[in-house]
Coordinates of C-alpha atoms and ligand atoms in Angstrom, one line a residue:
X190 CA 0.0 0.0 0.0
X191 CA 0.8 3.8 -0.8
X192 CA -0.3 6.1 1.0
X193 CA -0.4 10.0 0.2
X194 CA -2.4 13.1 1.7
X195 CA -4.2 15.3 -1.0
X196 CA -5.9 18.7 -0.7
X197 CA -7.1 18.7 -4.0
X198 CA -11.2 17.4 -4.7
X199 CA -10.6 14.5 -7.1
X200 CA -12.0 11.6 -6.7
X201 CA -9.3 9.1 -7.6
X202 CA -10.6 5.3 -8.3
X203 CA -12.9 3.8 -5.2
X204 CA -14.6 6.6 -3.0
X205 CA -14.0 5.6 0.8
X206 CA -16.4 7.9 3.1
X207 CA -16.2 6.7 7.4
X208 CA -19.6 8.1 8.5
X209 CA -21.6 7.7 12.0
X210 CA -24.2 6.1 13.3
X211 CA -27.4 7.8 11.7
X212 CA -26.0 10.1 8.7
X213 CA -28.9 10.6 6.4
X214 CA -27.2 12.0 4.0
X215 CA -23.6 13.1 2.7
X216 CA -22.9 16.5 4.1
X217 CA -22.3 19.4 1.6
X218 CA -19.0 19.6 2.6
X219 CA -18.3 16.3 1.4
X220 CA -19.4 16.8 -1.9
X221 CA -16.7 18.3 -4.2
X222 CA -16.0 16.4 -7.4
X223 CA -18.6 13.7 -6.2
X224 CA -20.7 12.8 -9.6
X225 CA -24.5 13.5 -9.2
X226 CA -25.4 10.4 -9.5
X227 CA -22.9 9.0 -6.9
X228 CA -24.6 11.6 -4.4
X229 CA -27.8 10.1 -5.4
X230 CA -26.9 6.4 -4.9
X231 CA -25.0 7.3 -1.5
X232 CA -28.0 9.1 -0.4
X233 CA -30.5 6.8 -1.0
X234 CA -29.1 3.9 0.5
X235 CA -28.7 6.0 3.9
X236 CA -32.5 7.3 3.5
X237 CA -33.4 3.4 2.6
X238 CA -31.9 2.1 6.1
X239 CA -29.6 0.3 3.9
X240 CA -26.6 1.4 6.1
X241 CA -26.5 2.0 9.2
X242 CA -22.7 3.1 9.5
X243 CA -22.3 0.7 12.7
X244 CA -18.9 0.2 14.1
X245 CA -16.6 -1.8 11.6
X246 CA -19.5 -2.4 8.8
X247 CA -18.9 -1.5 5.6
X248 CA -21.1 -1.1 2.4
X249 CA -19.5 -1.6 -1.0
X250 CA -21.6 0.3 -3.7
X251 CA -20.0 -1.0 -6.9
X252 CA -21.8 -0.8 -10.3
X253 CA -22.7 2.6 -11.1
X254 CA -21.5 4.5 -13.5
X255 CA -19.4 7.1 -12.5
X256 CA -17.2 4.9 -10.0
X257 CA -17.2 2.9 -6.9
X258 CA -17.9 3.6 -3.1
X259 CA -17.3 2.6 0.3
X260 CA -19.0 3.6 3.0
X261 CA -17.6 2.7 6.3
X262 CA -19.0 2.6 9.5
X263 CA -17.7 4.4 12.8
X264 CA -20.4 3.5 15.3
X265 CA -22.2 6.0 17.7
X266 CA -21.4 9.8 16.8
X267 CA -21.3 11.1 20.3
X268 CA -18.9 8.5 21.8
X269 CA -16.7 8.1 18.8
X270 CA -12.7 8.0 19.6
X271 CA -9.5 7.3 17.7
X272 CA -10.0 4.0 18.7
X273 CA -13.3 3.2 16.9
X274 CA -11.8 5.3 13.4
X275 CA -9.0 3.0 13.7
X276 CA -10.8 -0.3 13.9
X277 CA -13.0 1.2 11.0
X278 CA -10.1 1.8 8.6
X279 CA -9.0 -1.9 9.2
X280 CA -12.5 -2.8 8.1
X281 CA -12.5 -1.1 5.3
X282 CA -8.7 -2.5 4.4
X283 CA -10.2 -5.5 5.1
X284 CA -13.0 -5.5 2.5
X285 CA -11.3 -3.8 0.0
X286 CA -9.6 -7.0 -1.4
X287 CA -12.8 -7.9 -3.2
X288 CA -12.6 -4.8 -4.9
X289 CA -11.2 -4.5 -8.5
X290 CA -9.0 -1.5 -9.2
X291 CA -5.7 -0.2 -6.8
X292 CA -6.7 3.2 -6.7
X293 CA -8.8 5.0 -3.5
X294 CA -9.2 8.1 -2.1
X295 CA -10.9 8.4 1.5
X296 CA -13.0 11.4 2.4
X297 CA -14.1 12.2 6.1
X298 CA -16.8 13.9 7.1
X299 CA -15.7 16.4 9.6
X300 CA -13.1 14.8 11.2
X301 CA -10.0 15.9 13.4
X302 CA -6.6 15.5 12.1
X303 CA -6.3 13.2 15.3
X304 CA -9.1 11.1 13.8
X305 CA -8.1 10.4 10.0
X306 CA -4.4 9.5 11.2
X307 CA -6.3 6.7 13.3
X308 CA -8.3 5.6 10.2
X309 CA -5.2 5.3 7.8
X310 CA -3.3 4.0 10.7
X311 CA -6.2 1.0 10.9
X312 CA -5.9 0.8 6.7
X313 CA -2.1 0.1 7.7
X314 CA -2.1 -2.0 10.5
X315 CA -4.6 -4.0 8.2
X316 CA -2.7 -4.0 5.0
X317 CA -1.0 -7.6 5.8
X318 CA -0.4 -10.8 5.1
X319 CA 1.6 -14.0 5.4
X320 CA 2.0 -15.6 2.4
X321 CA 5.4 -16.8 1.8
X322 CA 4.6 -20.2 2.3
X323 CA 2.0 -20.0 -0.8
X324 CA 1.9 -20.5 -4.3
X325 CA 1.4 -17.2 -5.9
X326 CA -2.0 -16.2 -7.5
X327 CA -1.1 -14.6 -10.8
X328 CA -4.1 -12.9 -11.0
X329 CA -1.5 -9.6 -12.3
X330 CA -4.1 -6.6 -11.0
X331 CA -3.9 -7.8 -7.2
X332 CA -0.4 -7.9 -6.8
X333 CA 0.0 -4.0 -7.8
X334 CA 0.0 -1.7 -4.5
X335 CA -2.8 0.3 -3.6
X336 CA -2.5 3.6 -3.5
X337 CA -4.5 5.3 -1.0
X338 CA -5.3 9.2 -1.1
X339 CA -6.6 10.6 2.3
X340 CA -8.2 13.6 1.2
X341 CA -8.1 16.8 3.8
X342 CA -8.0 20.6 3.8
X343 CA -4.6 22.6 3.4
X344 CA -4.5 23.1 7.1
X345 CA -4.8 19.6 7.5
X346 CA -2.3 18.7 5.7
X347 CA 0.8 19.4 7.4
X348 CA -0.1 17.4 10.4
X349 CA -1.8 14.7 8.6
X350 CA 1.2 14.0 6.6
X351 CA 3.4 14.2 9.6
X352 CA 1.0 11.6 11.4
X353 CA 0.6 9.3 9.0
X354 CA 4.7 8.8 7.6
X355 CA 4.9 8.3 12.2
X356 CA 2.3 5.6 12.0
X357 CA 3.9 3.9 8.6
X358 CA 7.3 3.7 10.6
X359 CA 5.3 1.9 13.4
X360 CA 3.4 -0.5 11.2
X361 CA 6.5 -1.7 9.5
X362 CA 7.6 -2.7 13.4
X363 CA 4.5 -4.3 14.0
X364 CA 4.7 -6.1 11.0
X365 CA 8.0 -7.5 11.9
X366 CA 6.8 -8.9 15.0
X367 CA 4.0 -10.8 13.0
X368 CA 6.3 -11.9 10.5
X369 CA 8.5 -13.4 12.9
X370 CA 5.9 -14.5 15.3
X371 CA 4.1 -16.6 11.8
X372 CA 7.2 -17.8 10.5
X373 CA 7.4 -21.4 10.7
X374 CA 8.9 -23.0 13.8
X375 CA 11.4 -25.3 10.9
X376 CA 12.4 -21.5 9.7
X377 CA 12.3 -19.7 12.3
X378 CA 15.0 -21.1 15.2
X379 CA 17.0 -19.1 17.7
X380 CA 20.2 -18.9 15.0
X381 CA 17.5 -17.9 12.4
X382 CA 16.4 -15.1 14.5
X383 CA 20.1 -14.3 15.7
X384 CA 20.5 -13.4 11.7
X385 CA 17.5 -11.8 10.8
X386 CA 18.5 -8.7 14.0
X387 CA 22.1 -8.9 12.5
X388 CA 21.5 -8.0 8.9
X389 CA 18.2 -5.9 10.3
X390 CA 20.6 -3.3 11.7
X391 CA 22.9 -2.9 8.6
X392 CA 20.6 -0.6 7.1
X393 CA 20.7 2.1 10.6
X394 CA 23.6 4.1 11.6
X395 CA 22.0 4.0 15.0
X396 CA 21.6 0.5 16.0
X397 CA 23.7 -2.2 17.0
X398 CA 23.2 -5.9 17.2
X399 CA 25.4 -8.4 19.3
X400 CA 24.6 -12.1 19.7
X401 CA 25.8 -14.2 22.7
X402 CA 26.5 -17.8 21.2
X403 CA 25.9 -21.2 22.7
X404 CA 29.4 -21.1 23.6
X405 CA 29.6 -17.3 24.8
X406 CA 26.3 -18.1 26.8
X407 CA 27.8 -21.1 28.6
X408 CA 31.4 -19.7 29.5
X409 CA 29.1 -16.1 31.0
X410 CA 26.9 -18.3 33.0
X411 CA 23.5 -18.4 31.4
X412 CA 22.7 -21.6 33.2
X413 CA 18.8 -20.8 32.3
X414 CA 19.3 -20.1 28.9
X415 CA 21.4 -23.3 28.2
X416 CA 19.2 -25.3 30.4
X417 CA 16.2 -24.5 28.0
X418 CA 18.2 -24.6 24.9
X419 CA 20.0 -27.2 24.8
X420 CA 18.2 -30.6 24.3
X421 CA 17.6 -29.3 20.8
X422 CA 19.9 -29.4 18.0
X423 CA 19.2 -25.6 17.0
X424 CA 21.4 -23.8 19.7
X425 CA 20.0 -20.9 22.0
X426 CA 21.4 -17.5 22.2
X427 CA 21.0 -14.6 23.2
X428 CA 20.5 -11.2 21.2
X429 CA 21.3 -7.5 21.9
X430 CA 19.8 -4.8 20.4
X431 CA 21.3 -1.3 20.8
X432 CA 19.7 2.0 19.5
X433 CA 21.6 5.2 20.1
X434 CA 24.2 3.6 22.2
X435 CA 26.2 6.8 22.8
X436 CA 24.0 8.8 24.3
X437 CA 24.1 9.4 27.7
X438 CA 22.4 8.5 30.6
X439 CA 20.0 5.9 31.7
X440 CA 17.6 4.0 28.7
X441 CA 14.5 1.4 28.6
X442 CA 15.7 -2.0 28.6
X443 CA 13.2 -4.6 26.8
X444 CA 13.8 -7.8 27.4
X445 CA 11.7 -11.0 25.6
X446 CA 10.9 -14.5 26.1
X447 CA 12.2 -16.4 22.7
X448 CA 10.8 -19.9 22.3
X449 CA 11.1 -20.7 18.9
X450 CA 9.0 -23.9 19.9
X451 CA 8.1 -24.8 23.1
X452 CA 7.2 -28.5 23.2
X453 CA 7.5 -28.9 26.9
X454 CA 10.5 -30.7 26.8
X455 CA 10.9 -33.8 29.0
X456 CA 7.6 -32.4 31.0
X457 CA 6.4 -32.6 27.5
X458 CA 2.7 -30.6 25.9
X459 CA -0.4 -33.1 24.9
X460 CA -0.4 -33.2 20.7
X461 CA -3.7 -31.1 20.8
X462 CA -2.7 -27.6 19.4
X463 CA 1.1 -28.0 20.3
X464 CA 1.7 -26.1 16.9
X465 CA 0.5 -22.6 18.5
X466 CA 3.7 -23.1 20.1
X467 CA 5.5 -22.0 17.6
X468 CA 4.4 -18.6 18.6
X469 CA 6.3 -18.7 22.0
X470 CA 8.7 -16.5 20.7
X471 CA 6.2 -13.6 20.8
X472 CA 7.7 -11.7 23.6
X473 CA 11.5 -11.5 21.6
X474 CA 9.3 -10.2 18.1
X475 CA 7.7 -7.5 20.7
X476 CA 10.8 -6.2 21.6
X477 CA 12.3 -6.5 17.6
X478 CA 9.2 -4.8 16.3
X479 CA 9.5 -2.1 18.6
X480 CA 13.3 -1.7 18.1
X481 CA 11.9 -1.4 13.8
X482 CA 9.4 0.9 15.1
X483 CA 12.0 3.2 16.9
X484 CA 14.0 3.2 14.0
X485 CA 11.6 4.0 11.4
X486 CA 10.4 6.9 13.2
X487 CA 13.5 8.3 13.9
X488 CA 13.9 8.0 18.0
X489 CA 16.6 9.8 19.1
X490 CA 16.8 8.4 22.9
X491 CA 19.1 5.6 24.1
X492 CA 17.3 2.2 24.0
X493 CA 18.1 -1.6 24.8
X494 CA 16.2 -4.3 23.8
X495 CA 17.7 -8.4 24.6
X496 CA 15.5 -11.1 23.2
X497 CA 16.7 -14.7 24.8
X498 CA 16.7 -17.6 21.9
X499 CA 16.2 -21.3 22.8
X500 CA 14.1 -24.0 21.0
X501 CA 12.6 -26.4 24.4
X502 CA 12.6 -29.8 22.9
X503 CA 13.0 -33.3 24.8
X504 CA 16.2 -34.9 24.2
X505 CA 18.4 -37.5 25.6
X506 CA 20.7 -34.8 26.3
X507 CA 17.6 -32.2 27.7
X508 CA 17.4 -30.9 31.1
X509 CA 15.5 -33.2 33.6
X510 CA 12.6 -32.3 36.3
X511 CA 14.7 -32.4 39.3
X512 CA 17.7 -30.9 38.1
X513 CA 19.0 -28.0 39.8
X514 CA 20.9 -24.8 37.4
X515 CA 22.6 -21.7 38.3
X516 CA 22.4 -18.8 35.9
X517 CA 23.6 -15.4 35.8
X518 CA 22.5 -14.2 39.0
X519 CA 24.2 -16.7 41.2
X520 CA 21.0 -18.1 42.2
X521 CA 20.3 -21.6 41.9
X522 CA 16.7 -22.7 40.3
X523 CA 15.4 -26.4 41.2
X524 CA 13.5 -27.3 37.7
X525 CA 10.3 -29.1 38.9
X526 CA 8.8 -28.9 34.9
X527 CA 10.4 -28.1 31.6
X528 CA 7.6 -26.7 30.3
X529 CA 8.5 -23.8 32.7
X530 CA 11.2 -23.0 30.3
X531 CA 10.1 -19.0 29.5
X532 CA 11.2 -18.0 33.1
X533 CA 14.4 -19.7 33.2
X534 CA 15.6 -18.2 29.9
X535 CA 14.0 -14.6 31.4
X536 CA 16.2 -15.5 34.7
X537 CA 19.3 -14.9 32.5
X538 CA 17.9 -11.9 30.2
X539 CA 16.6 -9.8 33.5
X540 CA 19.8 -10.1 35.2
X541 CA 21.9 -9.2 32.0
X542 CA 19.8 -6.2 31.9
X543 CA 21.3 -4.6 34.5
X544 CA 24.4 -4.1 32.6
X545 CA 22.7 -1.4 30.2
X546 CA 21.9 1.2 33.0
X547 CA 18.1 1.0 33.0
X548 CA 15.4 3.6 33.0
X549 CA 13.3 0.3 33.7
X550 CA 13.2 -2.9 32.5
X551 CA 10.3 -4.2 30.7
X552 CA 9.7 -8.1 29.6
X553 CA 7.2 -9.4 27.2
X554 CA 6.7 -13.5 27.4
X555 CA 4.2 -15.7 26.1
X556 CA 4.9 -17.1 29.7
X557 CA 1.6 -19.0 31.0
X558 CA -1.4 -20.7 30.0
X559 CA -2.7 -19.5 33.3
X560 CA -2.8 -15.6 32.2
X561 CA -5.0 -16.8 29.2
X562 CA -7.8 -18.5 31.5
X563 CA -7.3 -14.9 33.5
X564 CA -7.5 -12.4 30.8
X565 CA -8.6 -14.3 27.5
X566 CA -7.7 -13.0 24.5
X567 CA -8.9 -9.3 25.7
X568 CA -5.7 -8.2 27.7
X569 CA -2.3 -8.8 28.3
X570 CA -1.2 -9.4 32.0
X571 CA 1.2 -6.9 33.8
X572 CA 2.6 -7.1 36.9
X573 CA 5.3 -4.3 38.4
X574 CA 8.1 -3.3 41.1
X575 CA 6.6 0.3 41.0
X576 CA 2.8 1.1 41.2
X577 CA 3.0 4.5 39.4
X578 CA 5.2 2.5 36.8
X579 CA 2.3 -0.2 36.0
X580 CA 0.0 2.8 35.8
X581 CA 2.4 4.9 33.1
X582 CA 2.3 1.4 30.7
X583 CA -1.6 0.4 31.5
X584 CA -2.2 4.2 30.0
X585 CA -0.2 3.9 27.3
X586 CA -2.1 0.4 26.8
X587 CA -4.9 3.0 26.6
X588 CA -3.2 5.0 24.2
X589 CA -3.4 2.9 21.4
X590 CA -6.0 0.7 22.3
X591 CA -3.8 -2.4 23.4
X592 CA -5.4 -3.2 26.4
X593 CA -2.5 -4.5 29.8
X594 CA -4.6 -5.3 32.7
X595 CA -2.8 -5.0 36.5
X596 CA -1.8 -8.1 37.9
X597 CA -0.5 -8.6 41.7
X598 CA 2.6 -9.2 42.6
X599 CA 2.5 -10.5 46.1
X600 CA 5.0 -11.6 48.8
X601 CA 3.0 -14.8 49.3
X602 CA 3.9 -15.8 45.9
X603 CA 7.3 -15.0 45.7
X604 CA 7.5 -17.3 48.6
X605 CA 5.9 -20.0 47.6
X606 CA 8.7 -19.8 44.5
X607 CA 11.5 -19.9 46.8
X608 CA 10.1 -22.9 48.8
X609 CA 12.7 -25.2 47.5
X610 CA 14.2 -27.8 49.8
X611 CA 17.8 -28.1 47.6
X612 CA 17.8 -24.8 46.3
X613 CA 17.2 -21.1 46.0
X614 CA 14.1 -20.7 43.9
X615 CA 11.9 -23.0 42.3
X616 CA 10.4 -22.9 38.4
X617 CA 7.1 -24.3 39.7
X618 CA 4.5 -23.2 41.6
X619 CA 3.5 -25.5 44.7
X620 CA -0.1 -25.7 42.9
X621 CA -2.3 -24.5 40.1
X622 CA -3.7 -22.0 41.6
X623 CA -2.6 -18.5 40.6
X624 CA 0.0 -19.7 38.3
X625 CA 0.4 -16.6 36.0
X626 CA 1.1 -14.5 39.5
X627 CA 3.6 -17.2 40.6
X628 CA 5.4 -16.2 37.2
X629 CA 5.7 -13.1 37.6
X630 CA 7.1 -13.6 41.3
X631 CA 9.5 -16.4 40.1
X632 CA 10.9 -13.3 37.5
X633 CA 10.8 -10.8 40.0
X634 CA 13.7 -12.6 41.6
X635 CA 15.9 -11.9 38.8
X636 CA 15.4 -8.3 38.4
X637 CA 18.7 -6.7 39.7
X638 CA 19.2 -3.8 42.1
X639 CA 20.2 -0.5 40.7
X640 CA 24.3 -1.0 40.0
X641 CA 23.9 -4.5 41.4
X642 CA 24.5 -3.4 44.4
X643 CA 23.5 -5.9 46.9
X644 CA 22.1 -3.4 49.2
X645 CA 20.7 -0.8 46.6
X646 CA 16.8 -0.5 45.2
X647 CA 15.8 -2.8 42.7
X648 CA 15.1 -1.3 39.0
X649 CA 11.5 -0.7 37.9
X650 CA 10.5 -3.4 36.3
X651 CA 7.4 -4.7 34.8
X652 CA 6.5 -8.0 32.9
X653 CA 3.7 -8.6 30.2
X654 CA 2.4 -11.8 29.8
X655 CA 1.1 -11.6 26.0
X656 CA 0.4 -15.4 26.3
X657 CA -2.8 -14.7 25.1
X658 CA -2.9 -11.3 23.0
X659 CA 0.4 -12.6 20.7
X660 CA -2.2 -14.6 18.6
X661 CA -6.1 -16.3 18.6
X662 CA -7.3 -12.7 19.8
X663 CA -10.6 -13.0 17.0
X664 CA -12.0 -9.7 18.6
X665 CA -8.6 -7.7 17.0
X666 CA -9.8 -6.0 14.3
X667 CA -6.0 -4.8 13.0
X668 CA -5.7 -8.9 12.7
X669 CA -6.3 -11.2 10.4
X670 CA -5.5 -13.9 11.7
X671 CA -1.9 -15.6 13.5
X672 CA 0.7 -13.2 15.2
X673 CA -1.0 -9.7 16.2
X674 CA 2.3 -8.2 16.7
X675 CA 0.5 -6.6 19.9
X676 CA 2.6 -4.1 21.9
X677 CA 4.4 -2.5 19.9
X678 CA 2.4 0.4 19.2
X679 CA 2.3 0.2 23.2
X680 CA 6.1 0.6 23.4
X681 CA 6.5 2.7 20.8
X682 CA 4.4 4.7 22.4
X683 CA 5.5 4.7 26.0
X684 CA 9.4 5.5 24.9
X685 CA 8.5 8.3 23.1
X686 CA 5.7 10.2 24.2
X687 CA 4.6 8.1 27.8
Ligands
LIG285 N1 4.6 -21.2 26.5 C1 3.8 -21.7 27.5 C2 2.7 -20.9 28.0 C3 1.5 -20.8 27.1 C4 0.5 -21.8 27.1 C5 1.3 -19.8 26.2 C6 -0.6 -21.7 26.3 C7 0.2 -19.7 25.5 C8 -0.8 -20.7 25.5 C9 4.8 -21.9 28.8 O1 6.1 -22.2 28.5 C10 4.2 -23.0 29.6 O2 4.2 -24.1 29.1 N2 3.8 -22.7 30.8 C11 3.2 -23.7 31.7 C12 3.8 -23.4 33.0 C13 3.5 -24.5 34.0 C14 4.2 -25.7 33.7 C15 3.9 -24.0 35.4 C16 1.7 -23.5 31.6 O3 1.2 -22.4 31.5 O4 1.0 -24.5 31.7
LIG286 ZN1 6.5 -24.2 28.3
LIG287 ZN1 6.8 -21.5 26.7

């Protein structure tokens, strides 16, 4: 898709107009360069009842004459937000496949600057597929890009340009997660993903990538990582990600959870649905798509991002229940399941994350079923150090319409996590009950103080369990279907205006 703002009053190809709830007619306003009998047709189906302009309904009026329409539906006109003009532009994307021609042009209806960025942002976010994997369809007309015209005023246009080249540079990050997150689980293996950062960053001045080995990871320490990883012939590692390295001062410091497949390992998954684990690697595509969106938009500030690689597969050689590991921290970790891999490969990346001087540290992890029977599909799970902290990310959540719903993190869990009777901690809860909570405890362990200083304050730190907003989320209207790519737009949006 192209996309280009235009203040002049033609009516290039298929005619897109987002209305509310209840228009009757098409406003004067609206009217420049609209045919007669285009006015006609729009306006009768709205007298007719024919379209009711409710949230994310379209109406394709194709036929005619003098061209083709769209009418798109916002919903309710008195409780309308960016939200609800986003979700509409992804319907309209949506439908516009089975529409001939490339060419559109979208006209609002008296709508704020803020409000048509959201509606092309939708159209973008929408604009997606995953298709390597198919045969091509040589149908020649659908492969050409659509060009989209937003149409606006001249004082619109300034900031509606600006708006929408911001949002393009975010897509292209969200994008990237879902790309990553769909690949294949054959294709897509910690070494894969290792590459795919390293010849990422060529094309920026700005970032820097450096990749810990199997070797490197075993000589630092990274018990958790290796413990995970190695049962499976494709190697872990881990990945840094540097943007703006030079500047001074402290910097966010992402951190994700990078399963390339999680098969449970000697604790191993039922066969039902085991292939959604090829997703587990959401939480590492969070923090790459946001490092794309960053750069894409031009982010100026210092920011870290470490994404921790393993494949968890059973093995002869493959970590037991029972056995006990030491990773970076020093602490030891009694392994009671091996399905609890996420948490002992986020053991090693929290820890190292102390290194980069954080601002705070946030983690992303596909990390338990138990958040999904919590939250469903609807909200991502976040716990925190640092009340206000939790607060600053559920807003930006807000922001952008990717809800993160507060999660406790209680002493009572953190305890029953440390209840080992060989060693420090423990990778499994002492029951079901609670056992997204009992995650985020185990983690907070891991989170270092401020300098590492023994006696210091610990960093801010929050973790997102995305284990069930990464993918199956049917009520996402930007998606499709397979990896949402969610969070990014959160990030991007916390690091540079939150
Ligand atoms: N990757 C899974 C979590 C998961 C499950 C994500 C279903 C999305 C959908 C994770 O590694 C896992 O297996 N967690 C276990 C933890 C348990 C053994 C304490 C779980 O949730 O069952
Ligand atoms: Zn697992
Ligand atoms: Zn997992």
């Amino acid at each position: 898709m192209e996309m280009t703002v235009s203040v002049n009053d033609n009516i290039n190809g298929t005619l897109i107009i987002p209305m509310v709830e209840g228009t009757e007619s098409i406003p004067d306003d609206c009217e420049r360069g609209l045919p007669q009998s285009m006015k006609a047709q729009i306006n009768k189906v709205l007298n007719d009842g024919d379209f009711k302009a409710k949230a994310k309904t379209t109406l394709s009026l194709v036929g005619g004459e003098d061209g083709k329409i769209i009418l798109a539906g916002l919903g309710k006109g008195d409780s309308i937000t960016v939200h609800d003009f986003r979700k509409a532009g992804a319907a309209v994307y949506g439908s516009i496949k089975k529409i001939h021609g490339n060419d559109f042009t979208v006209r609002f209806i008296d709508a704020g600057v803020a409000h048509m960025a959201a509606f092309a942002e939708g159209m973008m976010l929408r604009d997606y597929s995953y298709d390597n994997y198919k045969m091509k369809d040589d149908e020649e007309e659908d492969k050409a890009t659509k060009q989209i015209r937003l149409a606006c005023s001249e004082k619109e246009a300034g900031d509606l340009t600006s708006l929408v080249e911001k949002y393009q540079g975010v897509a292209k990050g969200v994008h990237l997660s879902r790309d990553l997150g769909n690949c294949p689980p054959n294709d897509m293996y910690p070494e894969e993903f290792a590459d795919r950062a390293w010849e990422w960053a060529k094309q920026y001045d700005n970032v820097e990538v450096t990749i810990i080995n199997y070797d490197q990871a075993i000589k630092a320490g990274m018990g958790g990582l290796v413990a995970v990883g190695k049962g499976s012939s494709r190697k872990p590692c881990m990945i840094i990600f540097e943007m703006n390295k030079d500047v001074k001062g402290k910097c966010p410091v992402l951190v994700g959870k990078g399963i390339t497949f999680d098969t449970g390992g000697i604790s191993l998954k039922p066969g039902a649905g085991m292939d959604e684990m090829k997703y587990d690697m959401g939480g590492s595509a969070t923090v790459f798509g946001t490092m794309e969106a960053l750069a894409q938009t031009g982010h100026k500030g210092k920011v870290v991002g470490i994404t921790c690689m393993a494949e968890n597969m059973p093995a002869a050689n493959a970590t037991r229940p029972g056995d006990v590991i030491k990773g970076l921290s020093g602490k030891t970790i009694e392994i009671l399941n091996t399905d609890a891999e996420g948490r002992l490969v986020l053991s090693d990346g929290l820890w190292k994350a102390g290194e980069f001087n954080p601002e705070y540290i946030i983690d992303f992890a596909t990390l338990t079923g138990a958040c999904v029977v919590a939250l469903g599909h609807e909200a991502t799970g976040l716990w925190s150090n640092n009340d206000e902290f939790r607060t600053r990310i559920h807003d930006a959540g807000n922001a952008v319409d990717e809800l993160a719903w507060p999660m406790p993190l209680l002493p009572a869990f953190e305890k029953e996590m440390t209840d080992s009777k060989i060693a420090d901690t423990r990778n499994l809860g002492a029951g079901r009950y609670g056992g997204a909570n009992t995650a985020a405890a185990f983690l907070k362990q891991f989170v270092p103080n401020v300098d590492y200083d023994k006696d210091g304050e610990q960093i801010t730190w929050a973790h997102m369990d995305i284990a069930g907003t990464y993918w199956g989320a049917k009520s996402n209207t930007m998606v499709k279907n397979g990896a949402t790519g969610v969070h990014v737009r959160t990030m991007h949006h916390l690091i540079t205006q939150g």
